[in-house]
Amino acid sequence: MMTTLSSHLARLALLGGTLIATSAFAQPHALDAAASDPRTMGWMTGFPTAADRVIAPPASDYLSFPKLRWTFCHLREMQASRRVSRGLGPSSAMTSAPDSAIESLSFTPIGKDSDMTWRESLDANYTDGILIMHKGVIVYEYYSGCLNQAGRHGAMSVTKSFVGTVAEILIAEGTLDDSAPVTQYVPELANSAFGSATVREVMDMTTSLVFNEDYADPKADIWAYAAAGDPTPKPADYKGARNFYEYLQGVRKANEHGEVFRYKSVNTDVVAWVIARASGKDFLQHLEERLWQPLGMAQEADMMVDSLGTPLAAGGLSLGLRDAARFGQMMLQGGMYDGKRIIPEAVVTSIAGGGDPEKFASAGYSTLPGGSYRSQWWALHNENGAYSARGIHGQAIYIDPKAEMVIARFATYPISANAYIDPTSLPAYQAVADYLMGK
Amino acid sequence: MMTTLSSHLARLALLGGTLIATSAFAQPHALDAAASDPRTMGWMTGFPTAADRVIAPPASDYLSFPKLRWTFCHLREMQASRRVSRGLGPSSAMTSAPDSAIESLSFTPIGKDSDMTWRESLDANYTDGILIMHKGVIVYEYYSGCLNQAGRHGAMSVTKSFVGTVAEILIAEGTLDDSAPVTQYVPELANSAFGSATVREVMDMTTSLVFNEDYADPKADIWAYAAAGDPTPKPADYKGARNFYEYLQGVRKANEHGEVFRYKSVNTDVVAWVIARASGKDFLQHLEERLWQPLGMAQEADMMVDSLGTPLAAGGLSLGLRDAARFGQMMLQGGMYDGKRIIPEAVVTSIAGGGDPEKFASAGYSTLPGGSYRSQWWALHNENGAYSARGIHGQAIYIDPKAEMVIARFATYPISANAYIDPTSLPAYQAVADYLMGK
């Protein structure tokens, strides 16, 4: 029973963006960045791998630190997946002009008195890969742990921002009406919490849902959600929902929708379902046709799926670091890339403008004061107008329009909640932005 | 119980190259090529897919015809997989000069009196994709069903020929001694049938193994092999081997090794283990470094794995049709491609020369009279010196040195055994060769 629960817990860590860090994940600094490097740990090496170096289901800990530092580059080896095809064209060129001054830039971590350098922040954050673009040129690029330029890394809830961007594309094109009720596209959700929600409310997560993400509670909704999305055959005595679509139909309403932002991954699955119904293609197909192929992504991407092949909209994408940066750079450029329009400018305007900070405030994100959430993206509402895609354990695509800077980062911080990694990353990003603006 | 058995049956169909077609697979012409086209069948379309259009475990039939016509392009969606990386470089250029005369070439199928055209053979063979190269130029290219140029298809036992090629590379480089006992590399096999076999014997499948591939027998060894290789968590009451390496250690010897060829997939798994131990890298890594990247493959490939991440050497590869042709063309050119040496010429000489037809004769391959098996490749010993990689349901990379012709084909013939598809393909290939030699 514990194995099953822990396995679900682990699976859910892929999906959730909750602030709650529990004992299963809260092992901060058990091993530092160097000691937890999967090359040092020797996971999955040898023929066969020694029993204590194996990372695979049904062991319950394949998504817990430090094994997670290996797993994040190998998610497709854990379960069924679909690819996001890049097509057969050449990859788009990227220009590098490394700026060695960045390494020694210093900043003050949130809540600390002493400074830290950029380089020190990488280990503090268990960074697997980070890339900084300034005015479209790569000025910094770093890989560690399981990752290299040709590798891919779990994006976790950064996946949500890709989903939200696709939804905004359909809105800009008139295929999707964000003021319409969800049920206009998905009548099956009529009797669920989403039966009284608009498309905009699920996009902005201002729905009010009974959806318990308390990992310590074995009866929490999150377990049922995880079990529903598990693509492997269900146990004989399994009684729950058998896929994401089934699960969503049972989500109950809490209070009124539209009043406050509450981060619940199931909203993204609803957005994805709405996209599919509105357009006749699921968001993975849109990623291929509207982003991966026109952007000239250098690598295809992997997407985890449930037993019906439905993508894990809330967190199932693995992609290359440079490709994450390509996407961010396209957003920075208002939807343009290499002189071509990739997505409508209105998409970027809607996302970059952010949501309603008043609805966001009570959600309690201490590292994002004055922030907001819009179309599956996080807006900082800082002086630079920065906004970001964010995933647990430190995944990010951070866009700073004023500094003309994009940062793509993959990491494996031991605790899932970004509240623990933001203190040594958000001010670091600002320090780089300040430096680049002064060049 | 039937579900479990059928599921294993299905899984094994991926691996076996047996001549035996049983009731589970022998549904010839239940639906013709057009009627069984997955686009017509509507598999896995809609959000969600209707229950009777779903293809996924635990249903027992995802690898049976006609669902197989969809599954063959979607194997990674069924289970865990690893990628074969193509790296980040450009893909190698291919030149096309379509020859429309090929469509109407005619030939006499083996055992028939009336002729058939090349074009007719494609539907007769349930061809998903076929590509003909002549003197390095694509003269014919066709896709149907689930496949297109940017797609990938299960190669089934064509995978074995990639494994055999890697082994020959290591032999040519002096890293592997094919006259050495298997136990020199894998001492763990000492007490198995392989304990008295040489590397060459497992490469050429002249081992004598107790390995029952009778699908009608629920106690056949093939079920235990399949269950061992299944990457999903084992049932609580499971008592068998938990991965391929464990399984191989229990394979028993029948008669003397070295006397006759008998096609048993487990030999390939031993070759793969020997490769890994001899070189410190598994054959998937060799595929990346020695073939995918230097050949400029246009797509990465997918490889099914067991619970330890060990590749299914006997049949786990999915790749693009053009990439299969690139590999074949390199073989045709004695290991050269685009003017560069990719693999030692001795590798091609060893494989193209074939094995011992006398050891092959009693195996009963009626469509390959006078043939042989060498290093996981099939040699026809015909006038043109043709040799081929072959996988169930019609997968092939066919190399005709005299005609300077390479044919790569993916198909989903309703019966697994190539004895049923050879009659309308081997003479068709010869007809094209004759035509091209006369140009």
PDB file of N, CA, C and O in Angstrom, chain A residues 44 47-48 54 56 58 76-83 88 149-152 232-233 245 273 276-277 280-282 298-300 302 307-308, chain B residues 44 47-48 54 56 58 76-77 79-83 88 149-152 232-233 245 273 276-277 280-282 298-300 302 307-308:
ATOM      1  N   MET A  44      21.771   3.729 -12.988  1.00  0.00           N
ATOM      2  CA  MET A  44      21.477   3.065 -14.254  1.00  0.00           C
ATOM      3  C   MET A  44      22.719   2.918 -15.139  1.00  0.00           C
ATOM      4  O   MET A  44      22.679   3.147 -16.344  1.00  0.00           O
ATOM      5  N   PHE A  47      25.813  -3.384 -16.769  1.00  0.00           N
ATOM      6  CA  PHE A  47      24.987  -4.322 -17.544  1.00  0.00           C
ATOM      7  C   PHE A  47      24.909  -5.660 -16.821  1.00  0.00           C
ATOM      8  O   PHE A  47      25.717  -6.544 -17.095  1.00  0.00           O
ATOM      9  N   PRO A  48      23.985  -5.862 -15.900  1.00  0.00           N
ATOM     10  CA  PRO A  48      22.920  -4.925 -15.509  1.00  0.00           C
ATOM     11  C   PRO A  48      23.395  -3.927 -14.464  1.00  0.00           C
ATOM     12  O   PRO A  48      24.460  -4.090 -13.866  1.00  0.00           O
ATOM     13  N   VAL A  54      19.459   1.104  -9.463  1.00  0.00           N
ATOM     14  CA  VAL A  54      18.356   1.059 -10.430  1.00  0.00           C
ATOM     15  C   VAL A  54      17.340   2.155 -10.121  1.00  0.00           C
ATOM     16  O   VAL A  54      16.998   2.385  -8.967  1.00  0.00           O
ATOM     17  N   ALA A  56      13.608   2.838 -11.432  1.00  0.00           N
ATOM     18  CA  ALA A  56      12.513   2.358 -12.270  1.00  0.00           C
ATOM     19  C   ALA A  56      11.312   2.064 -11.398  1.00  0.00           C
ATOM     20  O   ALA A  56      11.464   1.710 -10.220  1.00  0.00           O
ATOM     21  N   PRO A  58       8.590  -0.541 -10.106  1.00  0.00           N
ATOM     22  CA  PRO A  58       7.620  -0.002  -9.160  1.00  0.00           C
ATOM     23  C   PRO A  58       8.226   0.658  -7.934  1.00  0.00           C
ATOM     24  O   PRO A  58       7.479   1.020  -7.043  1.00  0.00           O
ATOM     25  N   ARG A  76      10.713   9.436 -20.326  1.00  0.00           N
ATOM     26  CA  ARG A  76      10.080   8.514 -21.283  1.00  0.00           C
ATOM     27  C   ARG A  76      10.468   7.069 -21.008  1.00  0.00           C
ATOM     28  O   ARG A  76       9.854   6.158 -21.535  1.00  0.00           O
ATOM     29  N   GLU A  77      11.522   6.883 -20.225  1.00  0.00           N
ATOM     30  CA  GLU A  77      11.941   5.531 -19.863  1.00  0.00           C
ATOM     31  C   GLU A  77      11.109   4.975 -18.714  1.00  0.00           C
ATOM     32  O   GLU A  77      11.244   3.808 -18.353  1.00  0.00           O
ATOM     33  N   MET A  78      10.288   5.833 -18.133  1.00  0.00           N
ATOM     34  CA  MET A  78       9.471   5.421 -16.987  1.00  0.00           C
ATOM     35  C   MET A  78       8.060   5.014 -17.398  1.00  0.00           C
ATOM     36  O   MET A  78       7.391   4.289 -16.681  1.00  0.00           O
ATOM     37  N   GLN A  79       7.595   5.508 -18.532  1.00  0.00           N
ATOM     38  CA  GLN A  79       6.196   5.239 -18.897  1.00  0.00           C
ATOM     39  C   GLN A  79       5.968   5.559 -20.372  1.00  0.00           C
ATOM     40  O   GLN A  79       6.856   6.066 -21.051  1.00  0.00           O
ATOM     41  N   ALA A  80       4.752   5.287 -20.827  1.00  0.00           N
ATOM     42  CA  ALA A  80       4.377   5.575 -22.210  1.00  0.00           C
ATOM     43  C   ALA A  80       4.438   7.076 -22.487  1.00  0.00           C
ATOM     44  O   ALA A  80       4.215   7.892 -21.603  1.00  0.00           O
ATOM     45  N   SER A  81       4.760   7.421 -23.723  1.00  0.00           N
ATOM     46  CA  SER A  81       4.877   8.832 -24.091  1.00  0.00           C
ATOM     47  C   SER A  81       4.537   9.020 -25.563  1.00  0.00           C
ATOM     48  O   SER A  81       4.521   8.062 -26.333  1.00  0.00           O
ATOM     49  N   ARG A  82       4.244  10.247 -25.940  1.00  0.00           N
ATOM     50  CA  ARG A  82       4.114  10.616 -27.347  1.00  0.00           C
ATOM     51  C   ARG A  82       5.214  11.610 -27.656  1.00  0.00           C
ATOM     52  O   ARG A  82       5.749  12.260 -26.772  1.00  0.00           O
ATOM     53  N   ARG A  83       5.558  11.718 -28.935  1.00  0.00           N
ATOM     54  CA  ARG A  83       6.534  12.737 -29.278  1.00  0.00           C
ATOM     55  C   ARG A  83       5.836  13.989 -29.793  1.00  0.00           C
ATOM     56  O   ARG A  83       4.730  13.946 -30.316  1.00  0.00           O
ATOM     57  N   LEU A  88      11.022  17.582 -40.361  1.00  0.00           N
ATOM     58  CA  LEU A  88      12.291  17.150 -40.960  1.00  0.00           C
ATOM     59  C   LEU A  88      13.159  18.318 -41.396  1.00  0.00           C
ATOM     60  O   LEU A  88      14.221  18.122 -41.985  1.00  0.00           O
ATOM     61  N   GLN A 149      23.441  19.707 -24.208  1.00  0.00           N
ATOM     62  CA  GLN A 149      22.706  20.468 -25.228  1.00  0.00           C
ATOM     63  C   GLN A 149      21.797  19.573 -26.063  1.00  0.00           C
ATOM     64  O   GLN A 149      20.765  20.010 -26.568  1.00  0.00           O
ATOM     65  N   ALA A 150      22.194  18.320 -26.235  1.00  0.00           N
ATOM     66  CA  ALA A 150      21.394  17.389 -27.038  1.00  0.00           C
ATOM     67  C   ALA A 150      20.374  16.620 -26.202  1.00  0.00           C
ATOM     68  O   ALA A 150      19.651  15.784 -26.730  1.00  0.00           O
ATOM     69  N   GLY A 151      20.313  16.903 -24.908  1.00  0.00           N
ATOM     70  CA  GLY A 151      19.408  16.176 -24.027  1.00  0.00           C
ATOM     71  C   GLY A 151      18.078  16.894 -23.836  1.00  0.00           C
ATOM     72  O   GLY A 151      17.876  18.005 -24.322  1.00  0.00           O
ATOM     73  N   ARG A 152      17.204  16.227 -23.138  1.00  0.00           N
ATOM     74  CA  ARG A 152      15.905  16.815 -22.822  1.00  0.00           C
ATOM     75  C   ARG A 152      15.642  16.659 -21.331  1.00  0.00           C
ATOM     76  O   ARG A 152      16.165  15.746 -20.704  1.00  0.00           O
ATOM     77  N   THR A 232      -0.402   2.806 -17.135  1.00  0.00           N
ATOM     78  CA  THR A 232      -0.264   1.354 -17.013  1.00  0.00           C
ATOM     79  C   THR A 232      -1.600   0.756 -16.586  1.00  0.00           C
ATOM     80  O   THR A 232      -2.435   1.433 -15.993  1.00  0.00           O
ATOM     81  N   PRO A 233      -1.802  -0.516 -16.927  1.00  0.00           N
ATOM     82  CA  PRO A 233      -3.085  -1.151 -16.619  1.00  0.00           C
ATOM     83  C   PRO A 233      -3.467  -1.007 -15.138  1.00  0.00           C
ATOM     84  O   PRO A 233      -2.618  -1.129 -14.256  1.00  0.00           O
ATOM     85  N   TYR A 245      -9.833  12.517 -18.672  1.00  0.00           N
ATOM     86  CA  TYR A 245     -11.163  13.023 -19.032  1.00  0.00           C
ATOM     87  C   TYR A 245     -12.228  12.521 -18.054  1.00  0.00           C
ATOM     88  O   TYR A 245     -13.124  13.260 -17.658  1.00  0.00           O
ATOM     89  N   TRP A 273      -8.544  20.007 -22.920  1.00  0.00           N
ATOM     90  CA  TRP A 273      -9.735  19.349 -23.491  1.00  0.00           C
ATOM     91  C   TRP A 273     -10.519  20.350 -24.360  1.00  0.00           C
ATOM     92  O   TRP A 273     -10.973  20.038 -25.457  1.00  0.00           O
ATOM     93  N   ALA A 276      -8.821  20.874 -27.651  1.00  0.00           N
ATOM     94  CA  ALA A 276      -9.032  19.741 -28.564  1.00  0.00           C
ATOM     95  C   ALA A 276     -10.414  19.801 -29.203  1.00  0.00           C
ATOM     96  O   ALA A 276     -10.570  19.615 -30.420  1.00  0.00           O
ATOM     97  N   ARG A 277     -11.412  20.085 -28.395  1.00  0.00           N
ATOM     98  CA  ARG A 277     -12.782  20.128 -28.904  1.00  0.00           C
ATOM     99  C   ARG A 277     -13.002  21.335 -29.818  1.00  0.00           C
ATOM    100  O   ARG A 277     -13.697  21.259 -30.822  1.00  0.00           O
ATOM    101  N   GLY A 280     -10.383  20.533 -32.968  1.00  0.00           N
ATOM    102  CA  GLY A 280     -10.268  19.220 -33.602  1.00  0.00           C
ATOM    103  C   GLY A 280      -8.874  18.622 -33.543  1.00  0.00           C
ATOM    104  O   GLY A 280      -8.613  17.571 -34.128  1.00  0.00           O
ATOM    105  N   LYS A 281      -7.987  19.286 -32.843  1.00  0.00           N
ATOM    106  CA  LYS A 281      -6.616  18.776 -32.664  1.00  0.00           C
ATOM    107  C   LYS A 281      -6.246  18.974 -31.213  1.00  0.00           C
ATOM    108  O   LYS A 281      -6.576  20.009 -30.626  1.00  0.00           O
ATOM    109  N   ASP A 282      -5.518  18.023 -30.642  1.00  0.00           N
ATOM    110  CA  ASP A 282      -5.114  18.262 -29.264  1.00  0.00           C
ATOM    111  C   ASP A 282      -3.913  19.201 -29.218  1.00  0.00           C
ATOM    112  O   ASP A 282      -3.303  19.514 -30.242  1.00  0.00           O
ATOM    113  N   ALA A 298      15.376  22.356 -32.425  1.00  0.00           N
ATOM    114  CA  ALA A 298      16.484  21.455 -32.744  1.00  0.00           C
ATOM    115  C   ALA A 298      16.175  20.017 -32.378  1.00  0.00           C
ATOM    116  O   ALA A 298      16.776  19.092 -32.923  1.00  0.00           O
ATOM    117  N   GLN A 299      15.254  19.819 -31.460  1.00  0.00           N
ATOM    118  CA  GLN A 299      14.907  18.471 -31.018  1.00  0.00           C
ATOM    119  C   GLN A 299      13.400  18.306 -30.968  1.00  0.00           C
ATOM    120  O   GLN A 299      12.680  19.259 -30.672  1.00  0.00           O
ATOM    121  N   GLU A 300      12.942  17.097 -31.204  1.00  0.00           N
ATOM    122  CA  GLU A 300      11.562  16.817 -30.873  1.00  0.00           C
ATOM    123  C   GLU A 300      11.436  16.813 -29.353  1.00  0.00           C
ATOM    124  O   GLU A 300      12.439  16.849 -28.634  1.00  0.00           O
ATOM    125  N   ASP A 302       9.228  15.128 -25.810  1.00  0.00           N
ATOM    126  CA  ASP A 302       8.492  13.971 -25.318  1.00  0.00           C
ATOM    127  C   ASP A 302       7.320  14.461 -24.473  1.00  0.00           C
ATOM    128  O   ASP A 302       7.452  15.429 -23.724  1.00  0.00           O
ATOM    129  N   SER A 307      -3.761   6.595 -20.336  1.00  0.00           N
ATOM    130  CA  SER A 307      -4.032   5.342 -21.054  1.00  0.00           C
ATOM    131  C   SER A 307      -4.790   5.553 -22.354  1.00  0.00           C
ATOM    132  O   SER A 307      -4.866   4.633 -23.171  1.00  0.00           O
ATOM    133  N   LEU A 308      -5.334   6.744 -22.574  1.00  0.00           N
ATOM    134  CA  LEU A 308      -5.999   7.038 -23.846  1.00  0.00           C
ATOM    135  C   LEU A 308      -5.107   7.851 -24.768  1.00  0.00           C
ATOM    136  O   LEU A 308      -5.557   8.335 -25.807  1.00  0.00           O
TER     137      LEU A 308
ATOM    138  N   MET B  44      -7.990   5.777 -32.180  1.00  0.00           N
ATOM    139  CA  MET B  44      -7.407   6.818 -31.328  1.00  0.00           C
ATOM    140  C   MET B  44      -7.634   8.229 -31.879  1.00  0.00           C
ATOM    141  O   MET B  44      -6.749   9.074 -31.871  1.00  0.00           O
ATOM    142  N   PHE B  47     -11.833  13.154 -28.696  1.00  0.00           N
ATOM    143  CA  PHE B  47     -11.401  13.597 -27.358  1.00  0.00           C
ATOM    144  C   PHE B  47     -12.543  13.411 -26.382  1.00  0.00           C
ATOM    145  O   PHE B  47     -13.285  14.347 -26.142  1.00  0.00           O
ATOM    146  N   PRO B  48     -12.698  12.261 -25.765  1.00  0.00           N
ATOM    147  CA  PRO B  48     -11.837  11.073 -25.877  1.00  0.00           C
ATOM    148  C   PRO B  48     -12.210  10.213 -27.080  1.00  0.00           C
ATOM    149  O   PRO B  48     -13.251  10.395 -27.682  1.00  0.00           O
ATOM    150  N   VAL B  54     -10.307   2.616 -29.144  1.00  0.00           N
ATOM    151  CA  VAL B  54      -9.114   2.777 -28.298  1.00  0.00           C
ATOM    152  C   VAL B  54      -8.125   1.636 -28.570  1.00  0.00           C
ATOM    153  O   VAL B  54      -8.516   0.474 -28.680  1.00  0.00           O
ATOM    154  N   ALA B  56      -4.830   0.396 -26.622  1.00  0.00           N
ATOM    155  CA  ALA B  56      -3.961   0.583 -25.460  1.00  0.00           C
ATOM    156  C   ALA B  56      -3.992  -0.665 -24.604  1.00  0.00           C
ATOM    157  O   ALA B  56      -5.006  -1.370 -24.583  1.00  0.00           O
ATOM    158  N   PRO B  58      -4.676  -2.331 -21.081  1.00  0.00           N
ATOM    159  CA  PRO B  58      -4.416  -3.772 -21.002  1.00  0.00           C
ATOM    160  C   PRO B  58      -5.154  -4.600 -22.050  1.00  0.00           C
ATOM    161  O   PRO B  58      -5.092  -5.811 -21.974  1.00  0.00           O
ATOM    162  N   ARG B  76       5.894   3.659 -28.857  1.00  0.00           N
ATOM    163  CA  ARG B  76       6.337   4.338 -27.635  1.00  0.00           C
ATOM    164  C   ARG B  76       5.158   4.791 -26.789  1.00  0.00           C
ATOM    165  O   ARG B  76       5.345   5.158 -25.625  1.00  0.00           O
ATOM    166  N   GLU B  77       3.984   4.806 -27.391  1.00  0.00           N
ATOM    167  CA  GLU B  77       2.791   5.187 -26.644  1.00  0.00           C
ATOM    168  C   GLU B  77       2.237   4.007 -25.847  1.00  0.00           C
ATOM    169  O   GLU B  77       1.293   4.164 -25.079  1.00  0.00           O
ATOM    170  N   GLN B  79       4.404   1.759 -24.093  1.00  0.00           N
ATOM    171  CA  GLN B  79       5.274   1.369 -22.975  1.00  0.00           C
ATOM    172  C   GLN B  79       6.493   2.288 -22.895  1.00  0.00           C
ATOM    173  O   GLN B  79       6.679   3.149 -23.755  1.00  0.00           O
ATOM    174  N   ALA B  80       7.302   2.070 -21.882  1.00  0.00           N
ATOM    175  CA  ALA B  80       8.518   2.850 -21.702  1.00  0.00           C
ATOM    176  C   ALA B  80       9.480   2.626 -22.870  1.00  0.00           C
ATOM    177  O   ALA B  80       9.517   1.554 -23.463  1.00  0.00           O
ATOM    178  N   SER B  81      10.250   3.646 -23.180  1.00  0.00           N
ATOM    179  CA  SER B  81      11.186   3.550 -24.302  1.00  0.00           C
ATOM    180  C   SER B  81      12.389   4.453 -24.055  1.00  0.00           C
ATOM    181  O   SER B  81      12.352   5.342 -23.216  1.00  0.00           O
ATOM    182  N   ARG B  82      13.456   4.188 -24.781  1.00  0.00           N
ATOM    183  CA  ARG B  82      14.611   5.100 -24.816  1.00  0.00           C
ATOM    184  C   ARG B  82      14.727   5.638 -26.230  1.00  0.00           C
ATOM    185  O   ARG B  82      14.246   5.030 -27.178  1.00  0.00           O
ATOM    186  N   ARG B  83      15.397   6.763 -26.365  1.00  0.00           N
ATOM    187  CA  ARG B  83      15.617   7.265 -27.710  1.00  0.00           C
ATOM    188  C   ARG B  83      17.002   6.888 -28.190  1.00  0.00           C
ATOM    189  O   ARG B  83      17.929   6.700 -27.392  1.00  0.00           O
ATOM    190  N   LEU B  88      22.593  16.833 -32.865  1.00  0.00           N
ATOM    191  CA  LEU B  88      22.016  18.127 -33.233  1.00  0.00           C
ATOM    192  C   LEU B  88      22.437  18.582 -34.626  1.00  0.00           C
ATOM    193  O   LEU B  88      22.097  19.680 -35.051  1.00  0.00           O
ATOM    194  N   GLN B 149       6.740  10.458 -44.211  1.00  0.00           N
ATOM    195  CA  GLN B 149       8.200  10.601 -44.216  1.00  0.00           C
ATOM    196  C   GLN B 149       8.738  11.027 -42.850  1.00  0.00           C
ATOM    197  O   GLN B 149       9.870  10.694 -42.501  1.00  0.00           O
ATOM    198  N   ALA B 150       7.936  11.766 -42.105  1.00  0.00           N
ATOM    199  CA  ALA B 150       8.396  12.235 -40.792  1.00  0.00           C
ATOM    200  C   ALA B 150       8.028  11.266 -39.669  1.00  0.00           C
ATOM    201  O   ALA B 150       8.307  11.539 -38.509  1.00  0.00           O
ATOM    202  N   GLY B 151       7.410  10.148 -40.017  1.00  0.00           N
ATOM    203  CA  GLY B 151       6.981   9.202 -38.996  1.00  0.00           C
ATOM    204  C   GLY B 151       7.998   8.102 -38.747  1.00  0.00           C
ATOM    205  O   GLY B 151       9.029   8.006 -39.413  1.00  0.00           O
ATOM    206  N   ARG B 152       7.697   7.278 -37.784  1.00  0.00           N
ATOM    207  CA  ARG B 152       8.557   6.129 -37.471  1.00  0.00           C
ATOM    208  C   ARG B 152       7.692   4.882 -37.382  1.00  0.00           C
ATOM    209  O   ARG B 152       6.511   4.969 -37.051  1.00  0.00           O
ATOM    210  N   THR B 232       6.544  -2.869 -17.242  1.00  0.00           N
ATOM    211  CA  THR B 232       5.609  -2.431 -16.209  1.00  0.00           C
ATOM    212  C   THR B 232       5.767  -3.303 -14.969  1.00  0.00           C
ATOM    213  O   THR B 232       6.233  -4.437 -15.050  1.00  0.00           O
ATOM    214  N   PRO B 233       5.398  -2.762 -13.821  1.00  0.00           N
ATOM    215  CA  PRO B 233       5.581  -3.513 -12.566  1.00  0.00           C
ATOM    216  C   PRO B 233       4.951  -4.902 -12.633  1.00  0.00           C
ATOM    217  O   PRO B 233       3.868  -5.077 -13.171  1.00  0.00           O
ATOM    218  N   TYR B 245      18.124  -9.893 -18.788  1.00  0.00           N
ATOM    219  CA  TYR B 245      19.364 -10.504 -18.306  1.00  0.00           C
ATOM    220  C   TYR B 245      19.075 -11.689 -17.384  1.00  0.00           C
ATOM    221  O   TYR B 245      19.743 -12.721 -17.451  1.00  0.00           O
ATOM    222  N   TRP B 273      24.139  -8.234 -24.863  1.00  0.00           N
ATOM    223  CA  TRP B 273      24.799  -8.234 -23.555  1.00  0.00           C
ATOM    224  C   TRP B 273      26.317  -8.319 -23.738  1.00  0.00           C
ATOM    225  O   TRP B 273      27.091  -7.608 -23.077  1.00  0.00           O
ATOM    226  N   ALA B 276      27.677  -4.987 -24.766  1.00  0.00           N
ATOM    227  CA  ALA B 276      27.743  -4.043 -23.653  1.00  0.00           C
ATOM    228  C   ALA B 276      28.946  -4.324 -22.759  1.00  0.00           C
ATOM    229  O   ALA B 276      29.691  -3.413 -22.366  1.00  0.00           O
ATOM    230  N   ARG B 277      29.175  -5.598 -22.483  1.00  0.00           N
ATOM    231  CA  ARG B 277      30.281  -5.961 -21.597  1.00  0.00           C
ATOM    232  C   ARG B 277      31.637  -5.767 -22.279  1.00  0.00           C
ATOM    233  O   ARG B 277      32.609  -5.334 -21.661  1.00  0.00           O
ATOM    234  N   GLY B 280      31.669  -1.621 -22.876  1.00  0.00           N
ATOM    235  CA  GLY B 280      31.285  -0.658 -21.846  1.00  0.00           C
ATOM    236  C   GLY B 280      30.133   0.240 -22.249  1.00  0.00           C
ATOM    237  O   GLY B 280      29.782   1.175 -21.521  1.00  0.00           O
ATOM    238  N   LYS B 281      29.572  -0.014 -23.402  1.00  0.00           N
ATOM    239  CA  LYS B 281      28.406   0.762 -23.862  1.00  0.00           C
ATOM    240  C   LYS B 281      27.404  -0.214 -24.440  1.00  0.00           C
ATOM    241  O   LYS B 281      27.790  -1.181 -25.107  1.00  0.00           O
ATOM    242  N   ASP B 282      26.125   0.036 -24.210  1.00  0.00           N
ATOM    243  CA  ASP B 282      25.163  -0.886 -24.810  1.00  0.00           C
ATOM    244  C   ASP B 282      24.977  -0.557 -26.290  1.00  0.00           C
ATOM    245  O   ASP B 282      25.449   0.469 -26.779  1.00  0.00           O
ATOM    246  N   ALA B 298      17.836  11.555 -40.257  1.00  0.00           N
ATOM    247  CA  ALA B 298      16.913  12.692 -40.193  1.00  0.00           C
ATOM    248  C   ALA B 298      16.077  12.697 -38.924  1.00  0.00           C
ATOM    249  O   ALA B 298      15.562  13.733 -38.518  1.00  0.00           O
ATOM    250  N   GLN B 299      15.926  11.520 -38.341  1.00  0.00           N
ATOM    251  CA  GLN B 299      15.115  11.407 -37.135  1.00  0.00           C
ATOM    252  C   GLN B 299      15.847  10.589 -36.080  1.00  0.00           C
ATOM    253  O   GLN B 299      16.587   9.673 -36.414  1.00  0.00           O
ATOM    254  N   GLU B 300      15.579  10.917 -34.815  1.00  0.00           N
ATOM    255  CA  GLU B 300      15.994   9.987 -33.797  1.00  0.00           C
ATOM    256  C   GLU B 300      15.119   8.745 -33.894  1.00  0.00           C
ATOM    257  O   GLU B 300      14.132   8.730 -34.647  1.00  0.00           O
ATOM    258  N   ASP B 302      13.249   5.309 -31.674  1.00  0.00           N
ATOM    259  CA  ASP B 302      12.727   4.885 -30.376  1.00  0.00           C
ATOM    260  C   ASP B 302      13.123   3.438 -30.131  1.00  0.00           C
ATOM    261  O   ASP B 302      13.128   2.629 -31.055  1.00  0.00           O
ATOM    262  N   SER B 307      12.508  -3.410 -17.717  1.00  0.00           N
ATOM    263  CA  SER B 307      12.417  -2.621 -16.490  1.00  0.00           C
ATOM    264  C   SER B 307      13.765  -2.090 -16.012  1.00  0.00           C
ATOM    265  O   SER B 307      13.811  -1.217 -15.145  1.00  0.00           O
ATOM    266  N   LEU B 308      14.856  -2.595 -16.584  1.00  0.00           N
ATOM    267  CA  LEU B 308      16.185  -2.069 -16.236  1.00  0.00           C
ATOM    268  C   LEU B 308      16.697  -1.109 -17.304  1.00  0.00           C
ATOM    269  O   LEU B 308      17.849  -0.689 -17.255  1.00  0.00           O
TER     270      LEU B 308
END
